[in-house]
Short mmCIF file of C-alpha atoms in Angstrom, two decimals:
data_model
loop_
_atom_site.label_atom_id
_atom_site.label_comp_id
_atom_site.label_asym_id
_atom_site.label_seq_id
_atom_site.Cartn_x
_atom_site.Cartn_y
_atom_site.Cartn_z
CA UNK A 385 142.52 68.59 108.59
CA UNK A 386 146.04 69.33 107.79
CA UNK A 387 148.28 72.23 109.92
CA UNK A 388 149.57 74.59 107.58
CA UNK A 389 151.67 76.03 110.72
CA UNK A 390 153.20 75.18 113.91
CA UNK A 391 154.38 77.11 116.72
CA UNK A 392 153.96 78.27 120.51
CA UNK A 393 151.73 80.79 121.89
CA UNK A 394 153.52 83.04 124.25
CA UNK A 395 151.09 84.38 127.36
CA UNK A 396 153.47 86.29 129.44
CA UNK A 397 155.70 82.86 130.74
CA UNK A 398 153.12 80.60 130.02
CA UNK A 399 154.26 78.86 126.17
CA UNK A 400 151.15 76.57 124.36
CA UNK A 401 151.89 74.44 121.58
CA UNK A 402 149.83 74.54 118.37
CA UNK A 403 148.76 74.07 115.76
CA UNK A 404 147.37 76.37 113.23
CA UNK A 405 144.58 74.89 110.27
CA UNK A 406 143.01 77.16 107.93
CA UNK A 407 139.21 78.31 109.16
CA UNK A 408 137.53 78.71 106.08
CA UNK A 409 137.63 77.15 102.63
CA UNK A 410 136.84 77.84 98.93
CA UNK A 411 133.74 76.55 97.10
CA UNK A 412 134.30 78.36 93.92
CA UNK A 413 134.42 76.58 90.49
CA UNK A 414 137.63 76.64 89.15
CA UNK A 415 137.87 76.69 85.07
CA UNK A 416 140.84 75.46 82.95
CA UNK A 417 141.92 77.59 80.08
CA UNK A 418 142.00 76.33 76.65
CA UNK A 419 142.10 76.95 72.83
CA UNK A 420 139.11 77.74 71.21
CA UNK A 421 139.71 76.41 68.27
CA UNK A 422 140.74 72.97 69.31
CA UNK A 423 139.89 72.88 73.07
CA UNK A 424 143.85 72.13 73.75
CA UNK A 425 144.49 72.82 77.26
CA UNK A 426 146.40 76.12 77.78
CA UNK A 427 149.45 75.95 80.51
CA UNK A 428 152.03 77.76 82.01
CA UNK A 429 155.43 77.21 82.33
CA UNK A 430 157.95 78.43 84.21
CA UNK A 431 160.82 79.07 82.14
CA UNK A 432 164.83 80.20 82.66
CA UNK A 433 165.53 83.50 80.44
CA UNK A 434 168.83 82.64 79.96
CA UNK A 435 167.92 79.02 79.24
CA UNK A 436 164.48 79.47 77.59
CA UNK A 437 163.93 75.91 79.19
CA UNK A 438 161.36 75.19 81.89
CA UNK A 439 162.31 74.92 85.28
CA UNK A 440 161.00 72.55 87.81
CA UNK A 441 159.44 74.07 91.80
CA UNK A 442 162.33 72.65 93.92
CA UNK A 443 165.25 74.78 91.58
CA UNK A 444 163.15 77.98 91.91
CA UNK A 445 164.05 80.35 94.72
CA UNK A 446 163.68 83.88 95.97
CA UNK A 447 165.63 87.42 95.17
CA UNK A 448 164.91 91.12 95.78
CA UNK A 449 165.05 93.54 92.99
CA UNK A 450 166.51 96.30 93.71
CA UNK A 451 166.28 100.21 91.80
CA UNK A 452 168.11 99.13 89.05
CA UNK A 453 167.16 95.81 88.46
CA UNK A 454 169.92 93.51 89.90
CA UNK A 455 168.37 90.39 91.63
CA UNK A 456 169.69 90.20 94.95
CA UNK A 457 169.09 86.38 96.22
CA UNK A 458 167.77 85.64 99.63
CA UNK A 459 168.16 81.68 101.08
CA UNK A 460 165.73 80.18 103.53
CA UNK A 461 169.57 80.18 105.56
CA UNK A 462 168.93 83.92 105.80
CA UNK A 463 165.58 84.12 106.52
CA UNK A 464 166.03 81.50 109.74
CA UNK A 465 168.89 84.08 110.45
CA UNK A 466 166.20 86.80 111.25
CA UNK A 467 166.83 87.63 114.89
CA UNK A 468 162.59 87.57 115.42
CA UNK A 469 161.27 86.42 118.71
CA UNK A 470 157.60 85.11 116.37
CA UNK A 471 159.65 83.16 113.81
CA UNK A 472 157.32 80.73 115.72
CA UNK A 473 156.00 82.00 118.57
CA UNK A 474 152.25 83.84 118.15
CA UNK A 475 153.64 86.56 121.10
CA UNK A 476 150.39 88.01 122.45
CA UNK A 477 151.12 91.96 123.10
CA UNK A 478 148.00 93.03 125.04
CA UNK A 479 143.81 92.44 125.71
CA UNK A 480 142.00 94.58 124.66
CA UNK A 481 137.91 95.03 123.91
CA UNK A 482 136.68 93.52 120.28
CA UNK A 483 134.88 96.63 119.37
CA UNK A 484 138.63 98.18 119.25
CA UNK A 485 139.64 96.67 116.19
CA UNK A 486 138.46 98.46 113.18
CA UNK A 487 136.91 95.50 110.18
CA UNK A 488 138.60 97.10 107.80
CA UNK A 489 142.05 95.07 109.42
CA UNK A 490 139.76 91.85 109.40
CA UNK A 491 142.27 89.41 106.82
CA UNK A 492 141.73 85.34 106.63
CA UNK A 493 140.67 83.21 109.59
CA UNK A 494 142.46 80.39 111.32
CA UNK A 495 142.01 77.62 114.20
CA UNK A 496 144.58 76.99 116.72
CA UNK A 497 144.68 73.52 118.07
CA UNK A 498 147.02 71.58 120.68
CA UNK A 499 150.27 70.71 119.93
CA UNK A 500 150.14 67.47 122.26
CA UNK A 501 148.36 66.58 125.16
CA UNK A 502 150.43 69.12 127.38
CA UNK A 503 149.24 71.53 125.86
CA UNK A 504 145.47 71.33 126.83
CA UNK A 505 145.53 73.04 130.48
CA UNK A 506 147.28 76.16 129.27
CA UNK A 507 145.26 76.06 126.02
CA UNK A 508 142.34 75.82 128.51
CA UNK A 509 143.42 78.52 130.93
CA UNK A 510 144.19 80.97 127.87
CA UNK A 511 140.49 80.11 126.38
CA UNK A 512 138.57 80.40 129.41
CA UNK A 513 140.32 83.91 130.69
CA UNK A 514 139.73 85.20 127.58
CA UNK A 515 135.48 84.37 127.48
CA UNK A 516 135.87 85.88 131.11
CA UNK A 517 137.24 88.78 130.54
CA UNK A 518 134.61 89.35 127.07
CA UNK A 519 138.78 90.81 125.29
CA UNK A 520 140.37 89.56 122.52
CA UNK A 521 144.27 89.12 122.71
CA UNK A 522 146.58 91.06 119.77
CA UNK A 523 149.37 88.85 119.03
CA UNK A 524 152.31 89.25 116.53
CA UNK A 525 153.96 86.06 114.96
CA UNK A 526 155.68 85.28 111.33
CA UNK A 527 153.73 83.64 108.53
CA UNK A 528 154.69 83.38 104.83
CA UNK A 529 158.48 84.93 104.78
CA UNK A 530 157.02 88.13 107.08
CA UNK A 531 155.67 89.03 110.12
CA UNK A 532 152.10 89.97 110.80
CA UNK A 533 149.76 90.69 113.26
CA UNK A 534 146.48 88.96 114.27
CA UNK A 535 143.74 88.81 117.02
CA UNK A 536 142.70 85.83 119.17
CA UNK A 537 139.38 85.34 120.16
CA UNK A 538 136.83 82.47 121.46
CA UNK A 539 135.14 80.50 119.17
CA UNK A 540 132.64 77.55 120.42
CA UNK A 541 135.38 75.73 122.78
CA UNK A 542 138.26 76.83 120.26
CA UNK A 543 140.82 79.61 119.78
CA UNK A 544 140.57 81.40 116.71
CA UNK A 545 143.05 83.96 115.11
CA UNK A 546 142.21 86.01 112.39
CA UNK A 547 144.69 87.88 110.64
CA UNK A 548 144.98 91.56 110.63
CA UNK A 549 146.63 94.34 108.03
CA UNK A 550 148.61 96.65 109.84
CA UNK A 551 147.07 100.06 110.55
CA UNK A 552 149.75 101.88 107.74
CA UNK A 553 147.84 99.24 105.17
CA UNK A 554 144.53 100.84 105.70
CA UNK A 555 144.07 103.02 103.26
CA UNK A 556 142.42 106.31 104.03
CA UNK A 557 139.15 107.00 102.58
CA UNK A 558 139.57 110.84 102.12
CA UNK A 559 137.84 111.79 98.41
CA UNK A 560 135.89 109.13 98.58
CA UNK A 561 132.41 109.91 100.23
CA UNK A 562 130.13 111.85 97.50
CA UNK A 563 131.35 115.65 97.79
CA UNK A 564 127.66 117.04 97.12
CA UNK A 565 125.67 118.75 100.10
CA UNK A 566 122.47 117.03 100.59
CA UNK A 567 119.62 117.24 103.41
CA UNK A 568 118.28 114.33 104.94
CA UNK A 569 114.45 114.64 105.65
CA UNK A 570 113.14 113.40 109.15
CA UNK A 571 110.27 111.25 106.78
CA UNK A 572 113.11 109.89 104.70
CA UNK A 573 114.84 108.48 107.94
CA UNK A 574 111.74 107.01 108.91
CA UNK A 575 110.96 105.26 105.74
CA UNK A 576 114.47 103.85 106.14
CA UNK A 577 114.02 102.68 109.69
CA UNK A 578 110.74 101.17 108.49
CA UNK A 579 112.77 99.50 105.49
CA UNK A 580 115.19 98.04 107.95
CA UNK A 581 112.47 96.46 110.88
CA UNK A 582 110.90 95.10 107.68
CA UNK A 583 114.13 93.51 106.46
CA UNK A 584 114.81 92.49 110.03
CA UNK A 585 117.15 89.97 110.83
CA UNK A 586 118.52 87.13 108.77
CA UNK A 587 120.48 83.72 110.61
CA UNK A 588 123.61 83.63 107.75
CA UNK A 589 123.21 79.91 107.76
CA UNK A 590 120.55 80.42 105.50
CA UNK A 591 121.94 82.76 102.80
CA UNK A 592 123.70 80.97 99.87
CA UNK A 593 125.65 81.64 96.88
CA UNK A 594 123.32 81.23 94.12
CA UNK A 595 125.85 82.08 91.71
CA UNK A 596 127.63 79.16 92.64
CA UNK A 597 124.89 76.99 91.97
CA UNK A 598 123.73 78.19 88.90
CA UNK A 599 127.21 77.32 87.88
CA UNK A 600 126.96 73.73 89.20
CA UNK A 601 123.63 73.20 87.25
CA UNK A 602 125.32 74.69 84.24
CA UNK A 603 127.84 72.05 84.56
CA UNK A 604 125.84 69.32 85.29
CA UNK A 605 123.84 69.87 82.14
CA UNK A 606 126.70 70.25 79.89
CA UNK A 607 128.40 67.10 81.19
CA UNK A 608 125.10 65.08 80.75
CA UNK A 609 124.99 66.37 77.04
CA UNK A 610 121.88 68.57 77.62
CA UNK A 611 121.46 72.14 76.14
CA UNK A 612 120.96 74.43 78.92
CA UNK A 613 118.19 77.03 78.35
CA UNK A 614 118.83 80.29 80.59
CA UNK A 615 115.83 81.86 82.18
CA UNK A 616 116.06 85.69 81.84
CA UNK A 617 116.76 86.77 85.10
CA UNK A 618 115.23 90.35 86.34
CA UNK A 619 117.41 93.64 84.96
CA UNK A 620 118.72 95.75 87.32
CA UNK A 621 117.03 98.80 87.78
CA UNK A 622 119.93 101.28 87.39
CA UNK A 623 120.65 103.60 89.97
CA UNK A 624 118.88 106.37 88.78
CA UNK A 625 116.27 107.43 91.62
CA UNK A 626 113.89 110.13 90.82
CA UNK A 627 111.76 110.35 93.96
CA UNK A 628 113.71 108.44 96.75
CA UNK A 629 110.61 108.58 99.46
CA UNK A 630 108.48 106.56 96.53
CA UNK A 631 111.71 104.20 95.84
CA UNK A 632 111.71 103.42 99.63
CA UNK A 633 108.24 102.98 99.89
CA UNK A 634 108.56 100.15 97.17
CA UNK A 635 111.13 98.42 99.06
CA UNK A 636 109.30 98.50 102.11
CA UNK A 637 106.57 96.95 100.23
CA UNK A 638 109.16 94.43 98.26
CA UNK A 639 110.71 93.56 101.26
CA UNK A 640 107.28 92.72 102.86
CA UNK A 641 106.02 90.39 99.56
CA UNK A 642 109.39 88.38 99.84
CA UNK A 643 108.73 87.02 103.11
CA UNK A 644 105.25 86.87 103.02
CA UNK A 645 103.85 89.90 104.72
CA UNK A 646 102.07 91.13 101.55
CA UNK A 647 98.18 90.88 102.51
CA UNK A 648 99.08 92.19 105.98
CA UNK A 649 101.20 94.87 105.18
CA UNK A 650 98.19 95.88 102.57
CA UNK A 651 95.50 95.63 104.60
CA UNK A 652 97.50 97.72 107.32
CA UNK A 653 98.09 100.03 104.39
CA UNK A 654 94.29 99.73 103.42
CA UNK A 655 92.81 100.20 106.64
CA UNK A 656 95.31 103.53 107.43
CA UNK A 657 94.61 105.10 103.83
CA UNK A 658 90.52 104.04 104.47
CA UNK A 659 90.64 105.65 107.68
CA UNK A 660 92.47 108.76 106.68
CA UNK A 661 89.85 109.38 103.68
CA UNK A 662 87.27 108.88 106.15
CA UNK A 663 88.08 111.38 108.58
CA UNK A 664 88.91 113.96 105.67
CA UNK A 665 85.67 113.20 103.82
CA UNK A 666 83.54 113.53 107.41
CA UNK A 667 85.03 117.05 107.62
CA UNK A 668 84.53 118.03 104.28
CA UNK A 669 81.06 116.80 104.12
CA UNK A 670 80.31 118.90 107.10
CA UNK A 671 82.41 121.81 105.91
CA UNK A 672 79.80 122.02 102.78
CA UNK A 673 76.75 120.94 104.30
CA UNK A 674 76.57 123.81 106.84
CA UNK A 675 75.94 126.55 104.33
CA UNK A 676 73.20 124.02 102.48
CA UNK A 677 70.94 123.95 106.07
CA UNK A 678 70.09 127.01 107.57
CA UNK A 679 68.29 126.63 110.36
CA UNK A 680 68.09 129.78 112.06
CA UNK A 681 67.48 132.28 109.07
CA UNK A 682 63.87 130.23 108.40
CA UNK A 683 62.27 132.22 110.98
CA UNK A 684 63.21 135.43 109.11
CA UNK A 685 62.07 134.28 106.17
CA UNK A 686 58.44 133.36 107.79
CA UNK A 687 58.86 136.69 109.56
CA UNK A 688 59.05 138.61 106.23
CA UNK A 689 56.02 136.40 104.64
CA UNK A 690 53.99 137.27 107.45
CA UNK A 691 54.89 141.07 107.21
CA UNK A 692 54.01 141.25 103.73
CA UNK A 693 51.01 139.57 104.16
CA UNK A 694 50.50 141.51 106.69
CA UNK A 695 51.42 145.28 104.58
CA UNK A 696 48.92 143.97 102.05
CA UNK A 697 45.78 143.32 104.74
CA UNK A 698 46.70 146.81 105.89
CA UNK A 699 47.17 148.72 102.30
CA UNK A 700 43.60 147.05 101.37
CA UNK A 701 41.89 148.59 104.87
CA UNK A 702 43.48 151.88 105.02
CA UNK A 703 40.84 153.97 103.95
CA UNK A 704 39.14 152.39 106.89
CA UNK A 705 42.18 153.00 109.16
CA UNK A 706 42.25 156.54 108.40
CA UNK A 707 38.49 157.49 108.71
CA UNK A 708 39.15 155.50 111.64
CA UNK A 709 41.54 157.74 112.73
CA UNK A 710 39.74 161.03 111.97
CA UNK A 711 37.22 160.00 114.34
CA UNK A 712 39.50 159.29 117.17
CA UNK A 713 40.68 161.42 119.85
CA UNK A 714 43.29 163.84 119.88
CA UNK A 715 44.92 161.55 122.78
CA UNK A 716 44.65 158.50 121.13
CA UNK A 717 46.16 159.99 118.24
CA UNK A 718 48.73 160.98 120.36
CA UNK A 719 49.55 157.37 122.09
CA UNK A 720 49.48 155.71 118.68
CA UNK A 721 52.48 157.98 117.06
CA UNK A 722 54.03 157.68 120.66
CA UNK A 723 53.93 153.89 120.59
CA UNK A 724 54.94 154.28 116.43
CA UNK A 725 57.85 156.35 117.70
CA UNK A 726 58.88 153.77 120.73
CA UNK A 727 60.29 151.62 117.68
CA UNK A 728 57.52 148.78 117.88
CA UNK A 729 58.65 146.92 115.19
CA UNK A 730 55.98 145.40 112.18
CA UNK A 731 55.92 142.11 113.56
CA UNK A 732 54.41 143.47 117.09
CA UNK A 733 52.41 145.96 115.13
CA UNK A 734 50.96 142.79 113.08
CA UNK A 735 50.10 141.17 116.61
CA UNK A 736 48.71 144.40 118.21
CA UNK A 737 46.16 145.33 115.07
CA UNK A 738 43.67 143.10 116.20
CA UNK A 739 43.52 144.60 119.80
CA UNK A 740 43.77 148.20 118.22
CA UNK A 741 40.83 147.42 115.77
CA UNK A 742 38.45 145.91 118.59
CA UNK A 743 39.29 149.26 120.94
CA UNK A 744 38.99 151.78 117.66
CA UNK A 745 35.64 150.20 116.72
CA UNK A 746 34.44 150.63 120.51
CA UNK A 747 35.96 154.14 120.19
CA UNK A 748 34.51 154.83 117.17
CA UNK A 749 30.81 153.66 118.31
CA UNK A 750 30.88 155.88 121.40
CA UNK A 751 32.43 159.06 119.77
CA UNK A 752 29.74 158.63 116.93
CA UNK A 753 27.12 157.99 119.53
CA UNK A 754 28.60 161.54 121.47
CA UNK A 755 28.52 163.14 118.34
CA UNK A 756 24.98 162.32 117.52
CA UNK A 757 23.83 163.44 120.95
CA UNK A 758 26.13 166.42 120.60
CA UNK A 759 24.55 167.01 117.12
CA UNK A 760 21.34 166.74 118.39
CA UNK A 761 21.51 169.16 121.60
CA UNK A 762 22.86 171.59 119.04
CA UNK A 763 19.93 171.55 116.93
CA UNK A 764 17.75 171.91 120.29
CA UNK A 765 19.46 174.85 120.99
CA UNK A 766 19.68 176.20 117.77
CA UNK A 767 16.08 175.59 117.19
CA UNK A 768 15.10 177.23 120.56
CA UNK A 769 17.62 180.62 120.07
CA UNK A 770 16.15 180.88 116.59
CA UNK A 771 12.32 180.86 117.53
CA UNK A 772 12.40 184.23 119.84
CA UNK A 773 14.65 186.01 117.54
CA UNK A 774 11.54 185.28 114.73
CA UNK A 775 9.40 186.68 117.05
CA UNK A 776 11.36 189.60 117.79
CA UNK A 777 11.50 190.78 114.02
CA UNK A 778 8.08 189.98 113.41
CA UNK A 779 7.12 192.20 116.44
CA UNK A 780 9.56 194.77 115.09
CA UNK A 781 7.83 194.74 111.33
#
């Protein structure tokens, strides 16, 4: 790996050679331009106005424009004149906590190595007070014809420094953030927490660019003289959302069919839906069926049979009843309307006929049986008052 920089690392009096190498690297496909009409390539010269000829690298230099458009030239004399202290020094300005540096800063990535074997202790001193401490160091230092800033943090066994913007780069982002009032429902956050624990996490060594392999294929089959066919790949479904609890409902369910969760997440969905129903049918059932069985208003119901079976038995033998009741005493006249007038209700009337019969017919039989001897003594006496008043008239004629 080749250094694209060399310097010192400044910690307080402590200076560390290295060596600085680029971190990351570029897979993408680059593509030649070229005429359509005869596939010659396209290029780009670099050409002098006032010569209208091309110009090779090593002639070409650098010059500030100012207002009016004069060129003002700058040497790489004057730019080693700069009185900077990180022409090429990385000068570390403080420590501070990693969650202190806002992304948005976050520019391209580098490793530091040792700049000779002297340099290892304080490389290793700097490395391991920094994974003690759990800090990352700020540092300034000059890169590229300016100076910028950048943070240095642990890495495996290695130093790392990633470049950052400076914080008057950062663009604000007032106007930006939709403008519209809207209300977040409480079930809405919970679908979303539910969409997120399904997603879980992810290890990034395992993501790809599939772009960039699409691309490779492409290539390959043009190269071997093959006619690529392209497979219609799903359309996006817009971002028009017209009931955003059902769209995260299908992602929850999405999310669970790409890694295999379908049948579980279905029969959990199943088995909470069945049991749901269940419980609402078992109460509904039971809300209808209570009217449909009543229990307590059958005895009622036999009550009133039995009472007008009962007024009919008693309309048929009234005539009897009431010669009955001619015959009967003035006192037991007197306790029946008392007992009528105690509120004995049909149903206890029904039940007490029988007994009331039995005693009427015993009452009846003696009161006849008085009123036949009465009848009889009467017509003795009658008899025996109207034989001497015969005799006295027939004396008298």
């Amino acid at each position: 790996m080749r250094s694209i920089w060399n310097g010192n690392i400044s910690f307080g009096l402590v200076s560390i050679p290295i060596k600085m190498y680029p971190a990351t690297e570029d897979h993408s496909i680059s593509f030649r331009q070229i005429h359509t009409r005869d596939s010659g390539r396209i290029r780009y010269r670099k050409v002098c106005e006032l010569e209208d000829e091309p110009v090779e690298t090593s002639e070409i230099g650098r010059a500030y424009e100012d207002a009016d458009g004069a060129l003002i030239p700058i040497t790489d004399e004057d730019m080693a004149a700069l009185a900077l202290p990180t022409t090429h020094t990385l000068e570390i300005e403080a420590f501070v906590s990693a969650s202190e540096i806002d992304p948005l800063q976050m520019g391209d990535a580098y490793y530091l190595g040792t700049g000779g074997a002297a340099a290892a202790k304080p490389y290793t001193l700097l490395r391991e007070a920094l994974k003690r401490s759990q800090k990352v160091a700020i540092a300034k230092y000059a890169h590229r014809g300016r100076e910028r800033l950048g943070v240095l943090r642990v890495v495996d066994d290695t130093l790392a420094l990633h470049r950052l913007v400076w914080p008057d780069e950062v663009r604000e982002s007032t106007g930006v953030a939709p403008k519209e009032k809207v209300t977040v429902k409480p079930a809405e956050l919970d679908l979303a927490d539910t969409l997120m624990e399904t997603l879980g996490e992810v290890d990034l060594g395992d993501l790809r660019d599939e772009y960039h392999e699409a691309l490779e294929e492409l290539v390959a089959a043009k190269m071997s003289g093959a006619v690529p066919v392209a497979e219609p790949g799903e359309q996006p479904a817009g971002a028009q959302v017209v009931d955003l609890v059902a769209a995260l409902q299908e992602s929850v369910r999405s999310a669970r069919r790409a890694r295999g969760e379908e049948e579980a997440g279905e029969e959990g969905a199943e088995r909470e839906k069945a049991t749901v129903t269940h419980l609402r049918g078992r109460k509904k059932a039971a809300a209808k069926q209570a009217p449909e069985k009543p229990e307590k208003p059958e005895k009622p119901e036999k009550a009133e049979k039995a009472e007008k079976a009962e007024k009919k038995a008693a309309a048929k033998k009234a005539p009897a009843k009431k010669a009955a009741a001619a015959k009967k005493s003035p006192a037991g006249g007197k306790k029946t309307a008392g007992a009528r007038k105690s509120g004995t209700t049909s149903a206890e009337e029904a039940a007490q006929e029988p007994t009331e019969k039995t005693a009427e017919k015993a009452a009846g039989k003696k009161t006849g049986a008085k009123h036949a001897a009465g009848k009889k003594t009467a017509a003795k006496k009658t008899t025996a008052k109207k034989q001497p008043g015969k005799r006295d008239t027939r004396t008298a004629s």
